[in-house]
mmCIF file of C-alpha atoms in Angstrom:
data_model
loop_
_atom_site.group_PDB
_atom_site.id
_atom_site.type_symbol
_atom_site.label_atom_id
_atom_site.label_comp_id
_atom_site.label_asym_id
_atom_site.label_seq_id
_atom_site.Cartn_x
_atom_site.Cartn_y
_atom_site.Cartn_z
ATOM 1 C CA UNK A 176 -0.099 -23.587 -43.013
ATOM 2 C CA UNK A 177 2.099 -24.234 -46.023
ATOM 3 C CA UNK A 178 5.588 -22.799 -45.821
ATOM 4 C CA UNK A 179 6.247 -20.285 -48.603
ATOM 5 C CA UNK A 180 9.477 -19.872 -50.517
ATOM 6 C CA UNK A 181 9.673 -16.707 -52.629
ATOM 7 C CA UNK A 182 12.362 -16.225 -55.256
ATOM 8 C CA UNK A 183 13.040 -12.744 -56.626
ATOM 9 C CA UNK A 184 14.387 -13.152 -60.149
ATOM 10 C CA UNK A 185 13.289 -15.501 -62.914
ATOM 11 C CA UNK A 186 16.743 -16.249 -64.275
ATOM 12 C CA UNK A 187 19.075 -19.242 -64.169
ATOM 13 C CA UNK A 188 19.709 -19.334 -60.399
ATOM 14 C CA UNK A 189 16.099 -18.500 -59.512
ATOM 15 C CA UNK A 190 14.541 -21.201 -61.681
ATOM 16 C CA UNK A 191 17.067 -23.846 -60.676
ATOM 17 C CA UNK A 192 16.457 -23.175 -56.975
ATOM 18 C CA UNK A 193 12.666 -23.042 -57.451
ATOM 19 C CA UNK A 194 12.412 -26.327 -59.365
ATOM 20 C CA UNK A 195 14.664 -28.267 -57.006
ATOM 21 C CA UNK A 196 13.058 -26.797 -53.873
ATOM 22 C CA UNK A 197 9.573 -27.667 -55.139
ATOM 23 C CA UNK A 198 10.624 -31.205 -56.086
ATOM 24 C CA UNK A 199 12.340 -31.805 -52.743
ATOM 25 C CA UNK A 200 9.557 -30.153 -50.706
ATOM 26 C CA UNK A 201 6.197 -30.899 -52.373
ATOM 27 C CA UNK A 202 4.327 -29.341 -49.432
ATOM 28 C CA UNK A 203 6.055 -25.984 -49.867
ATOM 29 C CA UNK A 204 4.571 -23.152 -51.920
ATOM 30 C CA UNK A 205 7.258 -21.902 -54.327
ATOM 31 C CA UNK A 206 6.809 -18.561 -56.100
ATOM 32 C CA UNK A 207 9.084 -16.832 -58.619
ATOM 33 C CA UNK A 208 8.673 -13.054 -58.981
ATOM 34 C CA UNK A 209 10.110 -11.699 -62.254
ATOM 35 C CA UNK A 210 10.075 -7.960 -62.900
ATOM 36 C CA UNK A 211 10.147 -8.115 -66.704
ATOM 37 C CA UNK A 212 7.609 -9.788 -68.976
ATOM 38 C CA UNK A 213 9.996 -12.654 -69.852
ATOM 39 C CA UNK A 214 11.893 -15.199 -67.793
ATOM 40 C CA UNK A 215 15.308 -16.792 -68.393
ATOM 41 C CA UNK A 216 16.485 -13.995 -70.694
ATOM 42 C CA UNK A 217 20.215 -14.571 -70.136
ATOM 43 C CA UNK A 218 19.714 -18.292 -70.745
ATOM 44 C CA UNK A 219 18.123 -17.411 -74.088
ATOM 45 C CA UNK A 220 21.013 -15.277 -75.383
ATOM 46 C CA UNK A 221 23.904 -17.206 -73.800
ATOM 47 C CA UNK A 222 26.420 -18.785 -76.140
ATOM 48 C CA UNK A 223 25.036 -16.967 -79.157
ATOM 49 C CA UNK A 224 21.566 -18.397 -78.544
ATOM 50 C CA UNK A 225 22.848 -21.948 -77.973
ATOM 51 C CA UNK A 226 23.161 -21.717 -74.147
ATOM 52 C CA UNK A 227 26.571 -22.634 -72.794
ATOM 53 C CA UNK A 228 25.174 -24.720 -69.911
ATOM 54 C CA UNK A 229 28.454 -25.446 -68.108
ATOM 55 C CA UNK A 230 32.088 -26.441 -68.701
ATOM 56 C CA UNK A 231 33.593 -29.923 -68.833
ATOM 57 C CA UNK A 232 35.898 -29.408 -65.860
ATOM 58 C CA UNK A 233 35.218 -32.059 -63.243
ATOM 59 C CA UNK A 234 37.636 -31.206 -60.425
ATOM 60 C CA UNK A 235 36.523 -28.506 -57.926
ATOM 61 C CA UNK A 236 40.106 -27.321 -57.339
ATOM 62 C CA UNK A 237 40.531 -26.750 -61.078
ATOM 63 C CA UNK A 238 37.063 -25.283 -61.610
ATOM 64 C CA UNK A 239 37.487 -22.481 -59.061
ATOM 65 C CA UNK A 240 40.484 -21.163 -61.030
ATOM 66 C CA UNK A 241 38.055 -19.754 -63.617
ATOM 67 C CA UNK A 242 36.529 -17.348 -61.065
ATOM 68 C CA UNK A 243 38.337 -14.019 -60.538
ATOM 69 C CA UNK A 244 35.960 -13.371 -57.635
ATOM 70 C CA UNK A 245 34.481 -16.196 -55.544
ATOM 71 C CA UNK A 246 37.222 -18.799 -55.927
ATOM 72 C CA UNK A 247 37.717 -19.566 -52.231
ATOM 73 C CA UNK A 248 33.991 -19.438 -51.430
ATOM 74 C CA UNK A 249 32.946 -21.811 -54.253
ATOM 75 C CA UNK A 250 35.343 -24.630 -53.420
ATOM 76 C CA UNK A 251 33.070 -26.193 -50.774
ATOM 77 C CA UNK A 252 29.858 -25.729 -52.815
ATOM 78 C CA UNK A 253 31.476 -27.336 -55.882
ATOM 79 C CA UNK A 254 32.180 -30.411 -53.773
ATOM 80 C CA UNK A 255 28.421 -30.585 -53.145
ATOM 81 C CA UNK A 256 27.110 -29.875 -56.656
ATOM 82 C CA UNK A 257 29.403 -29.804 -59.642
ATOM 83 C CA UNK A 258 29.496 -29.678 -63.444
ATOM 84 C CA UNK A 259 28.858 -33.419 -63.779
ATOM 85 C CA UNK A 260 25.807 -33.103 -61.501
ATOM 86 C CA UNK A 261 24.396 -30.360 -63.732
ATOM 87 C CA UNK A 262 24.879 -32.488 -66.839
ATOM 88 C CA UNK A 263 23.171 -35.438 -65.152
ATOM 89 C CA UNK A 264 20.297 -33.163 -64.002
ATOM 90 C CA UNK A 265 19.550 -32.119 -67.574
ATOM 91 C CA UNK A 266 20.078 -35.591 -69.056
ATOM 92 C CA UNK A 267 17.558 -37.002 -66.525
ATOM 93 C CA UNK A 268 15.024 -34.524 -67.900
ATOM 94 C CA UNK A 269 15.559 -35.596 -71.481
ATOM 95 C CA UNK A 270 17.996 -32.835 -72.496
ATOM 96 C CA UNK A 271 20.921 -34.335 -74.414
ATOM 97 C CA UNK A 272 24.137 -32.400 -73.954
ATOM 98 C CA UNK A 273 27.429 -32.365 -75.856
ATOM 99 C CA UNK A 274 30.976 -31.337 -74.941
ATOM 100 C CA UNK A 275 32.669 -29.251 -77.629
ATOM 101 C CA UNK A 276 36.404 -29.146 -78.400
ATOM 102 C CA UNK A 277 37.004 -26.197 -76.067
ATOM 103 C CA UNK A 278 35.167 -28.115 -73.248
ATOM 104 C CA UNK A 279 32.097 -25.882 -73.314
ATOM 105 C CA UNK A 280 28.871 -27.825 -72.813
ATOM 106 C CA UNK A 281 25.805 -27.151 -74.984
ATOM 107 C CA UNK A 282 22.469 -28.856 -75.645
ATOM 108 C CA UNK A 283 22.672 -31.214 -78.640
ATOM 109 C CA UNK A 284 19.892 -29.158 -80.221
ATOM 110 C CA UNK A 285 22.202 -26.105 -80.353
ATOM 111 C CA UNK A 286 19.267 -24.069 -79.085
ATOM 112 C CA UNK A 287 18.836 -22.321 -75.741
ATOM 113 C CA UNK A 288 15.095 -22.857 -76.153
ATOM 114 C CA UNK A 289 15.687 -26.521 -75.234
ATOM 115 C CA UNK A 290 16.982 -25.434 -71.820
ATOM 116 C CA UNK A 291 14.191 -22.869 -71.372
ATOM 117 C CA UNK A 292 11.518 -25.465 -72.267
ATOM 118 C CA UNK A 293 13.086 -27.909 -69.797
ATOM 119 C CA UNK A 294 12.906 -25.312 -67.008
ATOM 120 C CA UNK A 295 9.363 -24.190 -67.790
ATOM 121 C CA UNK A 296 8.138 -27.793 -68.039
ATOM 122 C CA UNK A 297 9.927 -28.864 -64.817
ATOM 123 C CA UNK A 298 8.645 -25.801 -62.949
ATOM 124 C CA UNK A 299 5.062 -26.470 -64.074
ATOM 125 C CA UNK A 300 5.233 -30.152 -63.101
ATOM 126 C CA UNK A 301 6.676 -29.265 -59.674
ATOM 127 C CA UNK A 302 3.922 -26.693 -59.067
ATOM 128 C CA UNK A 303 6.155 -23.600 -59.100
ATOM 129 C CA UNK A 304 4.109 -20.383 -59.460
ATOM 130 C CA UNK A 305 5.764 -17.957 -61.910
ATOM 131 C CA UNK A 306 4.623 -14.334 -61.801
ATOM 132 C CA UNK A 307 6.025 -12.150 -64.596
ATOM 133 C CA UNK A 308 5.805 -8.334 -64.774
ATOM 134 C CA UNK A 309 5.955 -8.330 -60.964
ATOM 135 C CA UNK A 310 8.653 -5.857 -60.049
ATOM 136 C CA UNK A 311 9.734 -5.879 -56.399
ATOM 137 C CA UNK A 312 9.752 -2.416 -54.816
ATOM 138 C CA UNK A 313 10.770 -3.194 -51.237
ATOM 139 C CA UNK A 314 11.879 -6.035 -48.962
ATOM 140 C CA UNK A 315 11.242 -5.863 -45.219
ATOM 141 C CA UNK A 316 12.004 -8.235 -42.368
ATOM 142 C CA UNK A 317 8.945 -8.845 -40.177
ATOM 143 C CA UNK A 318 9.844 -11.019 -37.176
ATOM 144 C CA UNK A 319 10.898 -14.309 -38.777
ATOM 145 C CA UNK A 320 9.262 -13.623 -42.118
ATOM 146 C CA UNK A 321 9.961 -11.402 -45.125
ATOM 147 C CA UNK A 322 7.511 -8.952 -46.644
ATOM 148 C CA UNK A 323 7.994 -8.346 -50.363
ATOM 149 C CA UNK A 324 6.188 -5.354 -51.807
ATOM 150 C CA UNK A 325 5.382 -5.103 -55.517
ATOM 151 C CA UNK A 326 3.333 -2.529 -57.440
ATOM 152 C CA UNK A 327 0.314 -4.832 -57.658
ATOM 153 C CA UNK A 328 0.493 -7.065 -54.596
ATOM 154 C CA UNK A 329 2.443 -7.878 -51.424
ATOM 155 C CA UNK A 330 3.876 -11.290 -50.525
ATOM 156 C CA UNK A 331 4.936 -12.782 -47.217
ATOM 157 C CA UNK A 332 7.697 -15.405 -47.331
ATOM 158 C CA UNK A 333 9.079 -17.868 -44.802
ATOM 159 C CA UNK A 334 12.156 -18.220 -46.986
ATOM 160 C CA UNK A 335 13.453 -15.651 -49.464
ATOM 161 C CA UNK A 336 15.996 -16.104 -52.247
ATOM 162 C CA UNK A 337 17.359 -13.068 -54.077
ATOM 163 C CA UNK A 338 18.581 -14.169 -57.519
ATOM 164 C CA UNK A 339 18.275 -10.985 -59.544
ATOM 165 C CA UNK A 340 21.746 -10.847 -61.092
ATOM 166 C CA UNK A 341 23.129 -7.350 -61.661
ATOM 167 C CA UNK A 342 20.285 -5.165 -60.425
ATOM 168 C CA UNK A 343 21.107 -1.851 -58.726
ATOM 169 C CA UNK A 344 17.617 -1.373 -57.232
ATOM 170 C CA UNK A 345 17.630 -4.806 -55.626
ATOM 171 C CA UNK A 346 21.158 -4.263 -54.303
ATOM 172 C CA UNK A 347 19.800 -1.114 -52.604
ATOM 173 C CA UNK A 348 17.044 -3.184 -50.989
ATOM 174 C CA UNK A 349 19.602 -5.732 -49.767
ATOM 175 C CA UNK A 350 21.715 -2.863 -48.448
ATOM 176 C CA UNK A 351 18.680 -1.607 -46.503
ATOM 177 C CA UNK A 352 18.607 -4.995 -44.765
ATOM 178 C CA UNK A 353 22.140 -4.285 -43.497
ATOM 179 C CA UNK A 354 24.197 -6.110 -46.124
ATOM 180 C CA UNK A 355 27.378 -4.634 -47.563
ATOM 181 C CA UNK A 356 27.346 -4.288 -51.372
ATOM 182 C CA UNK A 357 30.679 -4.268 -53.210
ATOM 183 C CA UNK A 358 30.286 -1.530 -55.823
ATOM 184 C CA UNK A 359 29.574 -3.291 -59.127
ATOM 185 C CA UNK A 360 31.796 -2.616 -62.132
ATOM 186 C CA UNK A 361 31.810 -4.281 -65.574
ATOM 187 C CA UNK A 362 33.528 -7.582 -66.156
ATOM 188 C CA UNK A 363 33.632 -9.380 -69.541
ATOM 189 C CA UNK A 364 34.009 -6.459 -71.917
ATOM 190 C CA UNK A 365 35.702 -5.845 -75.254
ATOM 191 C CA UNK A 366 38.344 -3.232 -76.039
ATOM 192 C CA UNK A 367 37.845 -0.061 -78.073
ATOM 193 C CA UNK A 368 40.878 0.440 -80.318
ATOM 194 C CA UNK A 369 41.323 2.834 -83.230
ATOM 195 C CA UNK A 370 44.253 1.590 -85.293
ATOM 196 C CA UNK A 371 44.931 1.265 -89.042
ATOM 197 C CA UNK A 372 45.988 -2.353 -88.559
ATOM 198 C CA UNK A 373 42.433 -3.258 -87.514
ATOM 199 C CA UNK A 374 40.476 -1.139 -89.992
ATOM 200 C CA UNK A 375 38.150 -2.777 -92.545
ATOM 201 C CA UNK A 376 38.946 -6.345 -91.436
ATOM 202 C CA UNK A 377 36.287 -6.867 -88.753
ATOM 203 C CA UNK A 378 35.347 -10.523 -88.389
ATOM 204 C CA UNK A 379 38.966 -11.627 -88.835
ATOM 205 C CA UNK A 380 40.216 -13.894 -86.061
ATOM 206 C CA UNK A 381 43.193 -15.966 -84.926
ATOM 207 C CA UNK A 382 42.736 -19.226 -82.993
ATOM 208 C CA UNK A 383 45.276 -18.587 -80.238
ATOM 209 C CA UNK A 384 46.915 -15.295 -79.301
ATOM 210 C CA UNK A 385 48.573 -13.902 -76.186
ATOM 211 C CA UNK A 386 47.508 -10.482 -74.921
ATOM 212 C CA UNK A 387 49.072 -8.566 -72.067
ATOM 213 C CA UNK A 388 48.405 -5.157 -70.543
ATOM 214 C CA UNK A 389 51.598 -3.093 -70.533
ATOM 215 C CA UNK A 390 52.810 -1.851 -67.125
ATOM 216 C CA UNK A 391 50.760 -4.607 -65.507
ATOM 217 C CA UNK A 392 50.885 -8.312 -64.678
ATOM 218 C CA UNK A 393 47.628 -8.921 -66.558
ATOM 219 C CA UNK A 394 47.935 -11.454 -69.360
ATOM 220 C CA UNK A 395 45.580 -13.882 -71.120
ATOM 221 C CA UNK A 396 45.612 -16.342 -74.007
ATOM 222 C CA UNK A 397 42.969 -17.636 -76.369
ATOM 223 C CA UNK A 398 41.126 -16.908 -79.617
ATOM 224 C CA UNK A 399 41.183 -13.246 -80.672
ATOM 225 C CA UNK A 400 38.595 -11.484 -82.814
ATOM 226 C CA UNK A 401 38.865 -8.167 -84.667
ATOM 227 C CA UNK A 402 35.618 -6.184 -84.524
ATOM 228 C CA UNK A 403 34.540 -2.885 -86.064
ATOM 229 C CA UNK A 404 35.269 -1.196 -82.702
ATOM 230 C CA UNK A 405 38.528 -2.952 -81.770
ATOM 231 C CA UNK A 406 39.330 -6.349 -80.262
ATOM 232 C CA UNK A 407 37.185 -9.080 -78.720
ATOM 233 C CA UNK A 408 37.181 -12.866 -78.364
ATOM 234 C CA UNK A 409 37.965 -15.143 -75.399
ATOM 235 C CA UNK A 410 41.505 -13.768 -74.881
ATOM 236 C CA UNK A 411 40.159 -10.228 -74.424
ATOM 237 C CA UNK A 412 37.167 -11.314 -72.331
ATOM 238 C CA UNK A 413 39.428 -13.324 -70.008
ATOM 239 C CA UNK A 414 41.719 -10.316 -69.640
ATOM 240 C CA UNK A 415 38.743 -8.068 -68.850
ATOM 241 C CA UNK A 416 37.410 -10.467 -66.195
ATOM 242 C CA UNK A 417 40.731 -10.891 -64.380
ATOM 243 C CA UNK A 418 41.530 -7.211 -64.801
ATOM 244 C CA UNK A 419 38.051 -5.811 -64.037
ATOM 245 C CA UNK A 420 39.179 -3.754 -61.036
ATOM 246 C CA UNK A 421 42.570 -2.708 -62.404
ATOM 247 C CA UNK A 422 41.215 -1.682 -65.828
ATOM 248 C CA UNK A 423 38.351 0.200 -64.158
ATOM 249 C CA UNK A 424 40.932 2.124 -62.127
ATOM 250 C CA UNK A 425 42.774 2.929 -65.368
ATOM 251 C CA UNK A 426 39.453 4.335 -66.676
ATOM 252 C CA UNK A 427 39.757 1.898 -69.590
ATOM 253 C CA UNK A 428 42.721 3.770 -71.061
ATOM 254 C CA UNK A 429 45.839 1.607 -71.350
ATOM 255 C CA UNK A 430 48.121 -0.152 -73.831
ATOM 256 C CA UNK A 431 48.159 -3.832 -74.712
ATOM 257 C CA UNK A 432 50.731 -5.968 -76.479
ATOM 258 C CA UNK A 433 49.424 -8.726 -78.749
ATOM 259 C CA UNK A 434 51.335 -11.809 -79.827
ATOM 260 C CA UNK A 435 49.131 -13.041 -82.666
ATOM 261 C CA UNK A 436 50.954 -16.368 -82.958
ATOM 262 C CA UNK A 437 51.820 -17.054 -79.303
ATOM 263 C CA UNK A 438 55.344 -17.799 -80.498
ATOM 264 C CA UNK A 439 58.644 -16.204 -79.480
ATOM 265 C CA UNK A 440 59.914 -13.319 -81.605
ATOM 266 C CA UNK A 441 63.098 -15.265 -82.400
ATOM 267 C CA UNK A 442 61.104 -18.309 -83.579
ATOM 268 C CA UNK A 443 58.930 -16.196 -85.870
ATOM 269 C CA UNK A 444 61.995 -14.390 -87.231
ATOM 270 C CA UNK A 445 63.580 -17.732 -88.199
ATOM 271 C CA UNK A 446 60.353 -18.807 -89.923
ATOM 272 C CA UNK A 447 60.294 -15.538 -91.878
ATOM 273 C CA UNK A 448 63.927 -16.039 -92.917
ATOM 274 C CA UNK A 449 63.011 -19.514 -94.164
ATOM 275 C CA UNK A 450 60.094 -18.004 -96.085
ATOM 276 C CA UNK A 451 62.508 -15.538 -97.704
ATOM 277 C CA UNK A 452 64.742 -18.411 -98.872
ATOM 278 C CA UNK A 453 61.833 -20.459 -100.196
ATOM 279 C CA UNK A 454 59.852 -17.663 -101.869
ATOM 280 C CA UNK A 455 62.608 -15.368 -103.207
ATOM 281 C CA UNK A 456 60.765 -14.178 -106.351
ATOM 282 C CA UNK A 457 57.277 -13.994 -104.805
ATOM 283 C CA UNK A 458 55.556 -10.821 -103.610
ATOM 284 C CA UNK A 459 55.549 -10.669 -99.798
ATOM 285 C CA UNK A 460 52.098 -9.145 -99.362
ATOM 286 C CA UNK A 461 50.245 -11.661 -101.557
ATOM 287 C CA UNK A 462 50.395 -14.666 -99.268
ATOM 288 C CA UNK A 463 50.527 -15.154 -95.516
ATOM 289 C CA UNK A 464 53.361 -17.360 -94.273
ATOM 290 C CA UNK A 465 51.314 -18.502 -91.282
ATOM 291 C CA UNK A 466 48.183 -20.571 -91.741
ATOM 292 C CA UNK A 467 46.429 -18.925 -88.780
ATOM 293 C CA UNK A 468 46.982 -15.386 -90.133
ATOM 294 C CA UNK A 469 44.472 -14.553 -92.873
ATOM 295 C CA UNK A 470 45.573 -12.794 -96.047
ATOM 296 C CA UNK A 471 43.750 -9.604 -95.015
ATOM 297 C CA UNK A 472 45.461 -9.514 -91.627
ATOM 298 C CA UNK A 473 48.832 -10.413 -93.177
ATOM 299 C CA UNK A 474 48.519 -7.425 -95.553
ATOM 300 C CA UNK A 475 47.987 -5.154 -92.525
ATOM 301 C CA UNK A 476 51.116 -6.449 -90.792
ATOM 302 C CA UNK A 477 53.222 -6.103 -93.963
ATOM 303 C CA UNK A 478 52.074 -2.499 -94.369
ATOM 304 C CA UNK A 479 52.695 -1.751 -90.655
ATOM 305 C CA UNK A 480 56.273 -3.045 -91.094
ATOM 306 C CA UNK A 481 56.726 -0.422 -93.854
ATOM 307 C CA UNK A 482 57.143 -3.046 -96.575
ATOM 308 C CA UNK A 483 55.780 -1.788 -99.903
ATOM 309 C CA UNK A 484 53.068 -3.816 -101.736
ATOM 310 C CA UNK A 485 55.432 -4.635 -104.640
ATOM 311 C CA UNK A 486 58.346 -5.946 -102.539
ATOM 312 C CA UNK A 487 59.610 -9.482 -103.245
ATOM 313 C CA UNK A 488 60.827 -11.737 -100.446
ATOM 314 C CA UNK A 489 64.379 -11.594 -101.781
ATOM 315 C CA UNK A 490 64.375 -7.809 -101.353
ATOM 316 C CA UNK A 491 63.661 -7.933 -97.621
ATOM 317 C CA UNK A 492 66.498 -6.890 -95.341
ATOM 318 C CA UNK A 493 67.077 -8.433 -91.919
ATOM 319 C CA UNK A 494 65.661 -5.210 -90.474
ATOM 320 C CA UNK A 495 62.470 -5.651 -92.540
ATOM 321 C CA UNK A 496 62.116 -9.229 -91.321
ATOM 322 C CA UNK A 497 62.643 -8.124 -87.721
ATOM 323 C CA UNK A 498 59.950 -5.422 -88.067
ATOM 324 C CA UNK A 499 57.522 -7.950 -89.525
ATOM 325 C CA UNK A 500 58.273 -10.438 -86.727
ATOM 326 C CA UNK A 501 57.619 -7.656 -84.205
ATOM 327 C CA UNK A 502 54.222 -6.902 -85.769
ATOM 328 C CA UNK A 503 53.305 -10.565 -85.430
ATOM 329 C CA UNK A 504 54.565 -11.057 -81.887
ATOM 330 C CA UNK A 505 54.713 -7.634 -80.206
ATOM 331 C CA UNK A 506 51.953 -5.447 -81.700
ATOM 332 C CA UNK A 507 51.158 -2.592 -79.315
ATOM 333 C CA UNK A 508 47.643 -1.113 -79.369
ATOM 334 C CA UNK A 509 46.163 1.771 -77.395
ATOM 335 C CA UNK A 510 42.852 0.906 -75.728
ATOM 336 C CA UNK A 511 40.525 3.878 -75.241
ATOM 337 C CA UNK A 512 37.332 2.435 -73.799
ATOM 338 C CA UNK A 513 35.204 -0.681 -73.571
ATOM 339 C CA UNK A 514 32.001 -2.236 -74.860
ATOM 340 C CA UNK A 515 29.885 -4.599 -72.789
ATOM 341 C CA UNK A 516 27.486 -7.188 -74.148
ATOM 342 C CA UNK A 517 24.165 -5.659 -73.195
ATOM 343 C CA UNK A 518 22.281 -8.977 -73.075
ATOM 344 C CA UNK A 519 25.073 -11.003 -71.487
ATOM 345 C CA UNK A 520 26.225 -8.271 -69.124
ATOM 346 C CA UNK A 521 28.372 -9.564 -66.255
ATOM 347 C CA UNK A 522 29.596 -7.532 -63.293
ATOM 348 C CA UNK A 523 32.267 -7.788 -60.663
ATOM 349 C CA UNK A 524 30.592 -6.695 -57.423
ATOM 350 C CA UNK A 525 27.470 -7.438 -55.418
ATOM 351 C CA UNK A 526 26.689 -8.844 -51.971
ATOM 352 C CA UNK A 527 29.870 -9.036 -49.888
ATOM 353 C CA UNK A 528 30.894 -12.706 -49.689
ATOM 354 C CA UNK A 529 32.014 -12.329 -46.051
ATOM 355 C CA UNK A 530 28.345 -11.979 -45.093
ATOM 356 C CA UNK A 531 27.189 -15.248 -46.687
ATOM 357 C CA UNK A 532 27.314 -18.804 -45.323
ATOM 358 C CA UNK A 533 28.290 -20.811 -48.409
ATOM 359 C CA UNK A 534 27.264 -24.124 -46.882
ATOM 360 C CA UNK A 535 23.702 -22.890 -47.484
ATOM 361 C CA UNK A 536 24.166 -19.700 -49.583
ATOM 362 C CA UNK A 537 22.378 -18.028 -46.677
ATOM 363 C CA UNK A 538 22.796 -14.556 -45.212
ATOM 364 C CA UNK A 539 24.784 -14.479 -41.994
ATOM 365 C CA UNK A 540 22.697 -11.462 -40.931
ATOM 366 C CA UNK A 541 19.181 -12.818 -41.552
ATOM 367 C CA UNK A 542 18.131 -16.449 -41.160
ATOM 368 C CA UNK A 543 16.208 -17.809 -44.176
ATOM 369 C CA UNK A 544 17.454 -15.076 -46.523
ATOM 370 C CA UNK A 545 19.415 -16.611 -49.398
ATOM 371 C CA UNK A 546 21.440 -15.357 -52.368
ATOM 372 C CA UNK A 547 22.437 -17.155 -55.578
ATOM 373 C CA UNK A 548 23.970 -16.233 -58.910
ATOM 374 C CA UNK A 549 25.403 -12.917 -59.898
ATOM 375 C CA UNK A 550 23.698 -10.896 -57.158
ATOM 376 C CA UNK A 551 26.730 -12.060 -55.144
ATOM 377 C CA UNK A 552 30.227 -10.681 -55.685
ATOM 378 C CA UNK A 553 31.087 -13.727 -57.817
ATOM 379 C CA UNK A 554 31.911 -13.714 -61.507
ATOM 380 C CA UNK A 555 33.793 -15.880 -63.974
ATOM 381 C CA UNK A 556 35.347 -15.825 -67.400
ATOM 382 C CA UNK A 557 33.310 -17.018 -70.401
ATOM 383 C CA UNK A 558 32.760 -20.713 -70.995
ATOM 384 C CA UNK A 559 29.708 -21.699 -68.911
ATOM 385 C CA UNK A 560 31.253 -20.846 -65.539
ATOM 386 C CA UNK A 561 28.797 -18.088 -64.574
ATOM 387 C CA UNK A 562 25.912 -20.494 -65.162
ATOM 388 C CA UNK A 563 27.672 -23.160 -63.096
ATOM 389 C CA UNK A 564 27.787 -20.714 -60.188
ATOM 390 C CA UNK A 565 24.035 -20.147 -60.642
ATOM 391 C CA UNK A 566 23.199 -23.882 -60.763
ATOM 392 C CA UNK A 567 25.373 -24.697 -57.738
ATOM 393 C CA UNK A 568 23.933 -21.838 -55.673
ATOM 394 C CA UNK A 569 20.354 -22.697 -56.644
ATOM 395 C CA UNK A 570 20.839 -26.369 -55.794
ATOM 396 C CA UNK A 571 22.398 -25.699 -52.402
ATOM 397 C CA UNK A 572 19.627 -23.270 -51.449
ATOM 398 C CA UNK A 573 17.046 -25.915 -52.370
ATOM 399 C CA UNK A 574 18.807 -28.589 -50.313
ATOM 400 C CA UNK A 575 19.160 -26.159 -47.368
ATOM 401 C CA UNK A 576 15.355 -25.726 -47.345
ATOM 402 C CA UNK A 577 14.918 -29.491 -47.542
ATOM 403 C CA UNK A 578 17.040 -29.912 -44.410
#
């Protein structure tokens, strides 16, 4: 009798585990059960449709620092299968990759379809059976096997991998098997802010800002984007990932301080004083002193510093300059809610990591039950790190079956 490996979830972790398991164990029957009518949906929308495959960080000790949850547990696995291994895996299958300036790794084609086609082709060649629109309704342990019930058909598995990402119903099924589930809450979200300084300038960005939550130790740096609902961009997303639990406890109502230039107040004040000397007869509001601050954003800061639209640089008092420097380096905004990316939704929470053997990504409670990807209480900031967790978990599960 052929051994059967069933994977619940046709996403990144599920496909990666299925392909590698089938290639390493040609005699094994490998089946993916996907509840929706499409597979690899997060892969499709990741990176704005370009698929941020991984991140060019090649030292495990450095890589784990991008994971608010799962750092300690991923150190060993990253020594087994790392970012460079992922890049080699794709290159060996004819997918050319490129490293961008911010170290994110994308396919040269700039299309996530390249990655999807690679997976579908590799799965077909390896004999993986993919069943879409097959929603799992129950999982039961039957002696040494697992019974998986779906609306249309039941499956018996020798080995079972749960790779369903953030799925409340599946977490309930795992809980019924005795596993502890850490209550999932949103990670990677943007901030709702209603403030005149941000009105009518959505799409405006700065390349490097510092953002900190007041009355907290939370702080993050990176590009910052003004949206029609508030603030977004890597700096905000990083802050939301590291602060997922704390900001949830604050019910997403708190104040942030933004340094749009990531420069000290005193430094910016001196630069503004120099601008006053060099542009005495010019109108302050008409031109931004700082290359990274757009004219539209500059006009907002000038108005917020109570400087009238007709004021010349020579007319600015030291107090005016100080107010303007404060707007640029110490803008305080009230956050009153969050928005999550529906398609790229990431959660903090999931299967308790204490109950998983990370040498095999296997349950400590049930032999031959495996977990990979975001179904676990592991999440990362943006930049390809969540996918790296999925690839590493999928690979290690496949190698565990091979052993």
